[in-house]
Amino acid sequence: MRAAILREYGEPLAVRELPDPEPASDGAVVRVDACGVCRSDWHAWSGHGEWADDRVPRGQVLGHEPAGEVVAVGDEVDRFRSGDRVVVPFSLGDGTCPHCRRGAGNVCEDGRALGFEAAAPGAFAERVAVPAADYNLVERPEWLGAPAAAALGCRYMTAYHALAERTTVGGGDALAVHGCGGVGLSAVQIGAALGARVIAVDVDDAALSLARELGADEAVNPESLPQEGSVPGRVRDLTDGGADVSLDALGVAETCRNSVRSLRPRGTHVQVGLTTDAERGEVSLPTDWMTRWEISFLGSRGMPPTSYPDLFALIEATGIDPGGLVARELSLSAVSDRLAAMDEYEGRGVEVVTEF
Ligand SMILES: [Zn+2]
Ligand SMILES: [Zn+2]
């Protein structure tokens, strides 16, 4: 099979022939019909994570947002068979530990991150192996095509988990979303579907107009504001005193602090974006101010596979279209260029590999 491999940080991926994977006894092999290109791939490709001893190894097949069709299963797999249409979440659980049993497979202590570690080769490939298939694979509804489903393995479900499960955004809440890349735009669409009034923040007007199409009520471009550092003030003006929930989709110090400062008293910040070389995993925060106003700060990562029925139910009930996030379909050989473009934040919406 063809696969795109991380040879060296910051250099083009190598597209090579590799042997087809075999399913483990509890695993499955999925033919990849679509796989999104994500900022997390850019972090891996850039060699981020060394400060946390968490760098993705050279030789890794990247790609962690697959949708496709099961082509082989191990003999212990009960729930799936060849021909089943599936989504694969990037945060794979073992299905047996106390966290998985409590419905929190996304924080499984023995879990694997698809496409980010040697034990879990990724889905920038014609086929991908999935461990603990009965637990991790998600049946894809008839109405959900593969390109639209690609973001459901990562950005879309991450936004849902952050807004509907880590905190509970509801009707009438004001939600600020800082950073309108793939996960930010997903948060805009899902936040609007949950009934929130959504304020989208981004330095790029094209990203903001996409955010408006996906349901944002207000769009704030920090570069068009009168003085630097005025994003929180603008959000507080637009929300009559502060957002109920504010989400940092980007993971740079400024957007994180802007998000926290955008909140009303007792508001909730949700951190979804991971940091870059500049922060090295840590951001200083206005803790006295957060104490004074009883601000909550939550981390959120991926989504447990067991939450997919709730996410599908929201999509069906509200008629939102995850496919609306897909800005471009690509071939496998184009991935390197799209990763390089993320250095300059050039991408818009979600870009999906559909040709392998
Ligand atoms: Zn992703
Ligand atoms: Zn587990």
CSV table of C-alpha atoms and ligand atoms in Angstrom, one decimal:
chain,number,residue,atom,x,y,z
A,1,MET,CA,0.0,0.0,0.0
A,2,ARG,CA,1.1,3.6,-0.5
A,3,ALA,CA,1.7,5.6,2.7
A,4,ALA,CA,3.2,9.0,3.6
A,5,ILE,CA,6.0,8.8,6.1
A,6,LEU,CA,7.7,11.4,8.3
A,7,ARG,CA,11.3,11.1,7.3
A,8,GLU,CA,12.7,14.2,9.0
A,9,TYR,CA,11.0,17.1,10.9
A,10,GLY,CA,10.1,19.9,8.7
A,11,GLU,CA,10.9,18.1,5.4
A,12,PRO,CA,8.6,16.7,2.8
A,13,LEU,CA,6.9,13.4,3.8
A,14,ALA,CA,8.1,10.3,1.8
A,15,VAL,CA,5.3,8.6,-0.1
A,16,ARG,CA,6.4,4.9,-0.3
A,17,GLU,CA,5.1,1.4,-0.7
A,18,LEU,CA,4.6,-0.5,2.6
A,19,PRO,CA,3.3,-4.0,3.3
A,20,ASP,CA,-0.5,-4.0,3.9
A,21,PRO,CA,-1.3,-4.2,7.6
A,22,GLU,CA,-2.8,-7.4,9.1
A,23,PRO,CA,-5.4,-7.1,11.8
A,24,ALA,CA,-4.5,-8.1,15.4
A,25,SER,CA,-6.8,-10.7,16.9
A,26,ASP,CA,-8.9,-8.0,18.5
A,27,GLY,CA,-8.3,-5.5,15.7
A,28,ALA,CA,-9.4,-4.5,12.2
A,29,VAL,CA,-7.9,-3.1,9.0
A,30,VAL,CA,-9.8,-0.3,7.4
A,31,ARG,CA,-9.4,0.9,3.8
A,32,VAL,CA,-9.0,4.6,4.0
A,33,ASP,CA,-11.4,6.5,1.8
A,34,ALA,CA,-10.7,9.9,3.3
A,35,CYS,CA,-8.3,11.3,5.9
A,36,GLY,CA,-8.2,14.9,7.1
A,37,VAL,CA,-5.0,17.0,7.3
A,38,CYS,CA,-4.9,18.6,10.7
A,39,ARG,CA,-2.9,21.1,12.7
A,40,SER,CA,-1.9,18.1,14.9
A,41,ASP,CA,-0.1,16.6,11.9
A,42,TRP,CA,1.7,20.0,11.5
A,43,HIS,CA,2.8,19.8,15.2
A,44,ALA,CA,4.1,16.3,14.6
A,45,TRP,CA,5.8,17.2,11.3
A,46,SER,CA,7.4,20.2,13.0
A,47,GLY,CA,8.9,18.1,15.7
A,48,HIS,CA,6.9,19.7,18.5
A,49,GLY,CA,6.5,17.9,21.8
A,50,GLU,CA,10.2,17.3,22.6
A,51,TRP,CA,9.7,19.4,25.7
A,52,ALA,CA,7.3,16.8,27.0
A,53,ASP,CA,9.3,13.9,25.6
A,54,ASP,CA,6.4,13.4,23.3
A,55,ARG,CA,7.9,14.0,19.9
A,56,VAL,CA,6.5,11.8,17.1
A,57,PRO,CA,9.2,9.5,16.0
A,58,ARG,CA,10.9,9.6,12.6
A,59,GLY,CA,9.6,6.9,10.3
A,60,GLN,CA,6.0,7.4,11.5
A,61,VAL,CA,3.1,7.1,9.1
A,62,LEU,CA,1.1,10.2,9.9
A,63,GLY,CA,-2.6,10.8,9.5
A,64,HIS,CA,-5.2,10.4,12.2
A,65,GLU,CA,-8.6,11.4,10.8
A,66,PRO,CA,-9.7,8.4,8.7
A,67,ALA,CA,-13.1,7.4,7.4
A,68,GLY,CA,-13.4,4.3,5.3
A,69,GLU,CA,-14.5,0.7,5.1
A,70,VAL,CA,-13.5,-2.4,7.1
A,71,VAL,CA,-11.6,-4.9,4.9
A,72,ALA,CA,-10.4,-7.4,7.5
A,73,VAL,CA,-11.0,-8.2,11.2
A,74,GLY,CA,-9.3,-10.4,13.8
A,75,ASP,CA,-11.0,-13.5,15.1
A,76,GLU,CA,-12.0,-11.9,18.4
A,77,VAL,CA,-13.9,-9.0,16.8
A,78,ASP,CA,-17.7,-9.3,17.2
A,79,ARG,CA,-19.3,-6.0,16.2
A,80,PHE,CA,-17.7,-5.4,12.8
A,81,ARG,CA,-17.1,-7.3,9.6
A,82,SER,CA,-15.7,-6.6,6.1
A,83,GLY,CA,-17.7,-4.0,4.2
A,84,ASP,CA,-18.8,-2.0,7.3
A,85,ARG,CA,-18.5,1.8,6.8
A,86,VAL,CA,-16.6,3.4,9.7
A,87,VAL,CA,-15.1,6.4,11.3
A,88,VAL,CA,-11.9,5.9,13.4
A,89,PRO,CA,-11.3,8.3,16.3
A,90,PHE,CA,-7.6,9.2,16.7
A,91,SER,CA,-7.7,8.7,20.5
A,92,LEU,CA,-7.8,4.9,20.7
A,93,GLY,CA,-8.6,3.2,24.0
A,94,ASP,CA,-7.7,-0.4,25.1
A,95,GLY,CA,-11.4,-0.8,25.9
A,96,THR,CA,-10.7,-2.6,29.2
A,97,CYS,CA,-9.1,-0.2,31.7
A,98,PRO,CA,-11.1,1.7,34.4
A,99,HIS,CA,-11.2,4.9,32.2
A,100,CYS,CA,-12.5,3.1,29.2
A,101,ARG,CA,-15.1,1.3,31.3
A,102,ARG,CA,-16.2,4.6,32.7
A,103,GLY,CA,-16.8,5.9,29.2
A,104,ALA,CA,-13.6,8.0,29.0
A,105,GLY,CA,-11.5,6.0,26.5
A,106,ASN,CA,-10.0,9.3,25.2
A,107,VAL,CA,-7.9,9.4,28.4
A,108,CYS,CA,-7.1,5.6,28.5
A,109,GLU,CA,-3.8,5.1,30.3
A,110,ASP,CA,-2.9,2.4,27.8
A,111,GLY,CA,-4.4,4.2,24.9
A,112,ARG,CA,-2.7,5.0,21.6
A,113,ALA,CA,-2.8,8.1,19.5
A,114,LEU,CA,-3.4,7.0,15.9
A,115,GLY,CA,-0.7,8.3,13.6
A,116,PHE,CA,1.5,9.7,16.4
A,117,GLU,CA,3.4,6.7,17.7
A,118,ALA,CA,5.2,3.7,16.3
A,119,ALA,CA,2.6,1.3,17.7
A,120,ALA,CA,-0.2,3.1,15.8
A,121,PRO,CA,0.8,3.8,12.2
A,122,GLY,CA,-1.5,6.4,10.7
A,123,ALA,CA,-4.0,6.8,7.9
A,124,PHE,CA,-2.1,8.9,5.3
A,125,ALA,CA,-2.1,5.4,3.7
A,126,GLU,CA,-4.4,3.2,1.7
A,127,ARG,CA,-5.0,1.0,4.8
A,128,VAL,CA,-4.8,1.5,8.5
A,129,ALA,CA,-4.9,-1.0,11.4
A,130,VAL,CA,-7.2,-0.3,14.3
A,131,PRO,CA,-6.6,-2.0,17.7
A,132,ALA,CA,-9.5,-3.1,20.0
A,133,ALA,CA,-11.8,-2.7,17.1
A,134,ASP,CA,-15.0,-3.5,18.9
A,135,TYR,CA,-14.3,-0.6,21.3
A,136,ASN,CA,-12.8,1.9,18.9
A,137,LEU,CA,-14.4,1.6,15.6
A,138,VAL,CA,-17.5,3.7,15.0
A,139,GLU,CA,-20.2,2.7,12.5
A,140,ARG,CA,-20.7,5.5,10.0
A,141,PRO,CA,-24.4,6.3,9.3
A,142,GLU,CA,-25.6,6.0,5.7
A,143,TRP,CA,-26.0,9.8,5.4
A,144,LEU,CA,-22.4,10.5,6.2
A,145,GLY,CA,-20.0,10.4,3.3
A,146,ALA,CA,-16.3,9.7,3.8
A,147,PRO,CA,-14.9,13.2,3.2
A,148,ALA,CA,-17.4,14.8,5.6
A,149,ALA,CA,-16.7,12.0,8.1
A,150,ALA,CA,-12.9,12.5,8.0
A,151,ALA,CA,-13.0,15.4,10.5
A,152,LEU,CA,-15.3,13.4,12.8
A,153,GLY,CA,-12.3,11.3,13.9
A,154,CYS,CA,-10.6,14.4,15.3
A,155,ARG,CA,-11.6,18.0,15.0
A,156,TYR,CA,-15.3,17.7,14.9
A,157,MET,CA,-15.6,15.2,17.7
A,158,THR,CA,-13.0,17.2,19.7
A,159,ALA,CA,-15.2,20.3,19.5
A,160,TYR,CA,-18.3,18.3,20.4
A,161,HIS,CA,-16.7,16.8,23.5
A,162,ALA,CA,-15.3,20.1,24.6
A,163,LEU,CA,-18.6,22.0,24.3
A,164,ALA,CA,-21.2,19.3,25.1
A,165,GLU,CA,-19.4,17.0,27.5
A,166,ARG,CA,-16.5,18.7,29.2
A,167,THR,CA,-18.8,21.7,29.7
A,168,THR,CA,-22.4,22.0,28.6
A,169,VAL,CA,-23.1,24.8,26.2
A,170,GLY,CA,-26.8,25.4,25.9
A,171,GLY,CA,-29.5,27.6,24.5
A,172,GLY,CA,-28.8,31.3,25.1
A,173,ASP,CA,-25.2,30.9,26.2
A,174,ALA,CA,-22.6,33.2,24.7
A,175,LEU,CA,-19.7,31.2,23.2
A,176,ALA,CA,-16.4,32.7,22.1
A,177,VAL,CA,-14.2,30.6,19.8
A,178,HIS,CA,-10.6,31.8,19.5
A,179,GLY,CA,-8.9,30.5,16.3
A,180,CYS,CA,-11.0,29.4,13.3
A,181,GLY,CA,-9.1,26.6,11.8
A,182,GLY,CA,-10.6,23.1,11.5
A,183,VAL,CA,-11.4,22.6,15.2
A,184,GLY,CA,-12.4,26.2,15.8
A,185,LEU,CA,-14.9,26.1,12.8
A,186,SER,CA,-16.2,22.8,14.1
A,187,ALA,CA,-16.8,24.5,17.5
A,188,VAL,CA,-18.6,27.3,15.8
A,189,GLN,CA,-20.9,25.0,13.9
A,190,ILE,CA,-21.6,22.7,16.9
A,191,GLY,CA,-21.9,25.7,19.3
A,192,ALA,CA,-24.6,27.2,17.1
A,193,ALA,CA,-26.3,23.8,16.9
A,194,LEU,CA,-26.4,23.6,20.7
A,195,GLY,CA,-28.2,27.0,20.7
A,196,ALA,CA,-25.3,29.3,21.7
A,197,ARG,CA,-24.7,32.8,20.4
A,198,VAL,CA,-21.3,32.4,18.8
A,199,ILE,CA,-18.5,35.0,18.6
A,200,ALA,CA,-15.7,33.8,16.2
A,201,VAL,CA,-12.2,35.3,16.6
A,202,ASP,CA,-9.5,35.0,14.0
A,203,VAL,CA,-6.9,37.2,12.3
A,204,ASP,CA,-8.0,36.0,8.9
A,205,ASP,CA,-11.1,37.5,7.3
A,206,ALA,CA,-11.6,34.5,5.0
A,207,ALA,CA,-11.7,32.2,8.0
A,208,LEU,CA,-14.2,34.5,9.7
A,209,SER,CA,-16.5,34.6,6.7
A,210,LEU,CA,-16.4,30.8,6.7
A,211,ALA,CA,-17.2,30.9,10.5
A,212,ARG,CA,-20.3,33.1,9.7
A,213,GLU,CA,-21.5,30.7,7.1
A,214,LEU,CA,-21.2,27.9,9.7
A,215,GLY,CA,-23.3,29.8,12.2
A,216,ALA,CA,-21.2,32.5,14.0
A,217,ASP,CA,-23.3,35.5,15.0
A,218,GLU,CA,-20.3,37.8,15.4
A,219,ALA,CA,-16.8,37.9,13.9
A,220,VAL,CA,-13.9,39.6,15.5
A,221,ASN,CA,-10.6,40.2,13.8
A,222,PRO,CA,-8.0,41.4,16.4
A,223,GLU,CA,-6.1,43.2,13.7
A,224,SER,CA,-9.0,45.5,12.9
A,225,LEU,CA,-9.5,46.5,16.6
A,226,PRO,CA,-8.3,49.9,17.7
A,227,GLN,CA,-5.6,48.7,20.1
A,228,GLU,CA,-3.6,45.5,20.7
A,229,GLY,CA,-4.9,43.3,23.4
A,230,SER,CA,-8.5,44.4,23.0
A,231,VAL,CA,-10.0,41.1,22.0
A,232,PRO,CA,-11.4,40.3,25.5
A,233,GLY,CA,-12.9,43.8,25.7
A,234,ARG,CA,-14.5,43.4,22.3
A,235,VAL,CA,-16.0,40.0,23.3
A,236,ARG,CA,-17.2,41.3,26.6
A,237,ASP,CA,-18.9,44.2,24.7
A,238,LEU,CA,-20.6,41.8,22.3
A,239,THR,CA,-21.8,39.5,25.1
A,240,ASP,CA,-23.0,42.1,27.7
A,241,GLY,CA,-20.2,41.3,30.2
A,242,GLY,CA,-18.4,38.2,29.0
A,243,ALA,CA,-18.8,34.9,27.3
A,244,ASP,CA,-20.3,32.0,29.3
A,245,VAL,CA,-17.9,29.6,27.6
A,246,SER,CA,-14.7,30.5,25.7
A,247,LEU,CA,-12.6,28.0,23.7
A,248,ASP,CA,-9.0,28.3,22.6
A,249,ALA,CA,-8.7,26.3,19.5
A,250,LEU,CA,-5.2,27.4,18.6
A,251,GLY,CA,-2.9,27.0,21.6
A,252,VAL,CA,-0.7,30.0,21.5
A,253,ALA,CA,-0.2,32.1,24.7
A,254,GLU,CA,-2.1,35.1,23.4
A,255,THR,CA,-5.2,33.3,22.2
A,256,CYS,CA,-5.3,31.3,25.5
A,257,ARG,CA,-5.1,34.4,27.7
A,258,ASN,CA,-7.5,36.2,25.4
A,259,SER,CA,-10.0,33.4,25.8
A,260,VAL,CA,-9.7,33.4,29.6
A,261,ARG,CA,-10.1,37.1,29.7
A,262,SER,CA,-13.2,37.0,27.5
A,263,LEU,CA,-15.3,35.3,30.1
A,264,ARG,CA,-18.0,36.6,32.4
A,265,PRO,CA,-17.7,35.9,36.2
A,266,ARG,CA,-17.9,32.1,36.7
A,267,GLY,CA,-17.3,31.5,33.0
A,268,THR,CA,-15.6,28.4,31.6
A,269,HIS,CA,-12.5,28.3,29.4
A,270,VAL,CA,-11.9,25.2,27.4
A,271,GLN,CA,-8.4,24.5,26.1
A,272,VAL,CA,-8.3,22.4,23.0
A,273,GLY,CA,-5.3,23.7,21.0
A,274,LEU,CA,-1.9,22.3,21.9
A,275,THR,CA,1.0,24.8,22.2
A,276,THR,CA,3.9,25.5,19.9
A,277,ASP,CA,7.7,25.9,20.2
A,278,ALA,CA,7.1,29.3,21.7
A,279,GLU,CA,5.1,28.1,24.7
A,280,ARG,CA,6.6,24.6,25.1
A,281,GLY,CA,3.5,23.3,26.8
A,282,GLU,CA,3.1,26.1,29.3
A,283,VAL,CA,1.1,29.4,29.3
A,284,SER,CA,1.1,31.8,32.2
A,285,LEU,CA,-2.4,32.9,33.2
A,286,PRO,CA,-4.0,35.7,35.2
A,287,THR,CA,-4.7,33.4,38.2
A,288,ASP,CA,-5.6,36.2,40.7
A,289,TRP,CA,-8.2,37.5,38.2
A,290,MET,CA,-9.4,33.9,37.6
A,291,THR,CA,-9.8,33.4,41.4
A,292,ARG,CA,-11.5,36.7,41.9
A,293,TRP,CA,-14.1,35.9,39.2
A,294,GLU,CA,-14.3,32.1,39.8
A,295,ILE,CA,-13.2,31.2,36.3
A,296,SER,CA,-13.0,27.5,35.4
A,297,PHE,CA,-10.2,26.3,33.2
A,298,LEU,CA,-10.8,22.9,31.5
A,299,GLY,CA,-8.6,20.8,29.3
A,300,SER,CA,-10.2,18.7,26.5
A,301,ARG,CA,-8.8,16.1,24.2
A,302,GLY,CA,-10.6,14.1,21.5
A,303,MET,CA,-13.7,12.3,22.5
A,304,PRO,CA,-14.5,8.8,23.8
A,305,PRO,CA,-15.7,6.5,21.0
A,306,THR,CA,-18.8,5.8,23.1
A,307,SER,CA,-20.0,9.4,22.6
A,308,TYR,CA,-20.5,9.1,18.8
A,309,PRO,CA,-24.2,8.2,19.0
A,310,ASP,CA,-24.8,11.5,20.8
A,311,LEU,CA,-22.9,13.5,18.3
A,312,PHE,CA,-24.7,11.8,15.4
A,313,ALA,CA,-28.0,12.5,17.0
A,314,LEU,CA,-27.1,16.2,17.3
A,315,ILE,CA,-26.2,16.3,13.6
A,316,GLU,CA,-29.4,14.6,12.6
A,317,ALA,CA,-31.6,16.6,14.9
A,318,THR,CA,-30.3,20.0,13.8
A,319,GLY,CA,-29.4,19.3,10.2
A,320,ILE,CA,-25.9,20.7,10.5
A,321,ASP,CA,-23.5,19.5,7.8
A,322,PRO,CA,-19.9,18.6,8.8
A,323,GLY,CA,-19.2,18.4,5.1
A,324,GLY,CA,-19.6,22.2,5.1
A,325,LEU,CA,-16.1,22.4,6.8
A,326,VAL,CA,-14.4,20.5,3.9
A,327,ALA,CA,-12.6,23.2,1.9
A,328,ARG,CA,-10.6,21.0,-0.4
A,329,GLU,CA,-9.9,17.4,-1.4
A,330,LEU,CA,-6.3,16.4,-2.0
A,331,SER,CA,-4.0,13.5,-3.1
A,332,LEU,CA,-1.6,11.8,-0.7
A,333,SER,CA,1.4,13.4,-2.5
A,334,ALA,CA,0.0,16.9,-1.8
A,335,VAL,CA,0.0,16.5,2.0
A,336,SER,CA,3.6,17.8,2.5
A,337,ASP,CA,2.7,21.1,0.8
A,338,ARG,CA,-0.3,21.6,2.9
A,339,LEU,CA,1.7,21.0,6.1
A,340,ALA,CA,4.2,23.5,5.0
A,341,ALA,CA,1.4,26.0,4.4
A,342,MET,CA,0.4,25.7,8.0
A,343,ASP,CA,3.6,27.5,9.0
A,344,GLU,CA,1.9,30.6,7.6
A,345,TYR,CA,-1.7,29.7,8.7
A,346,GLU,CA,-2.6,29.5,5.0
A,347,GLY,CA,-5.2,26.7,5.1
A,348,ARG,CA,-8.9,27.4,5.3
A,349,GLY,CA,-11.4,25.0,6.7
A,350,VAL,CA,-10.7,21.3,6.6
A,351,GLU,CA,-8.5,19.7,3.8
A,352,VAL,CA,-9.1,16.0,3.2
A,353,VAL,CA,-7.0,13.4,1.4
A,354,THR,CA,-9.3,11.4,-0.8
A,355,GLU,CA,-6.9,10.1,-3.4
A,356,PHE,CA,-4.3,7.6,-2.3
B,1,ZN,ZN,-6.7,16.1,13.8
B,2,ZN,ZN,-8.5,2.1,28.5
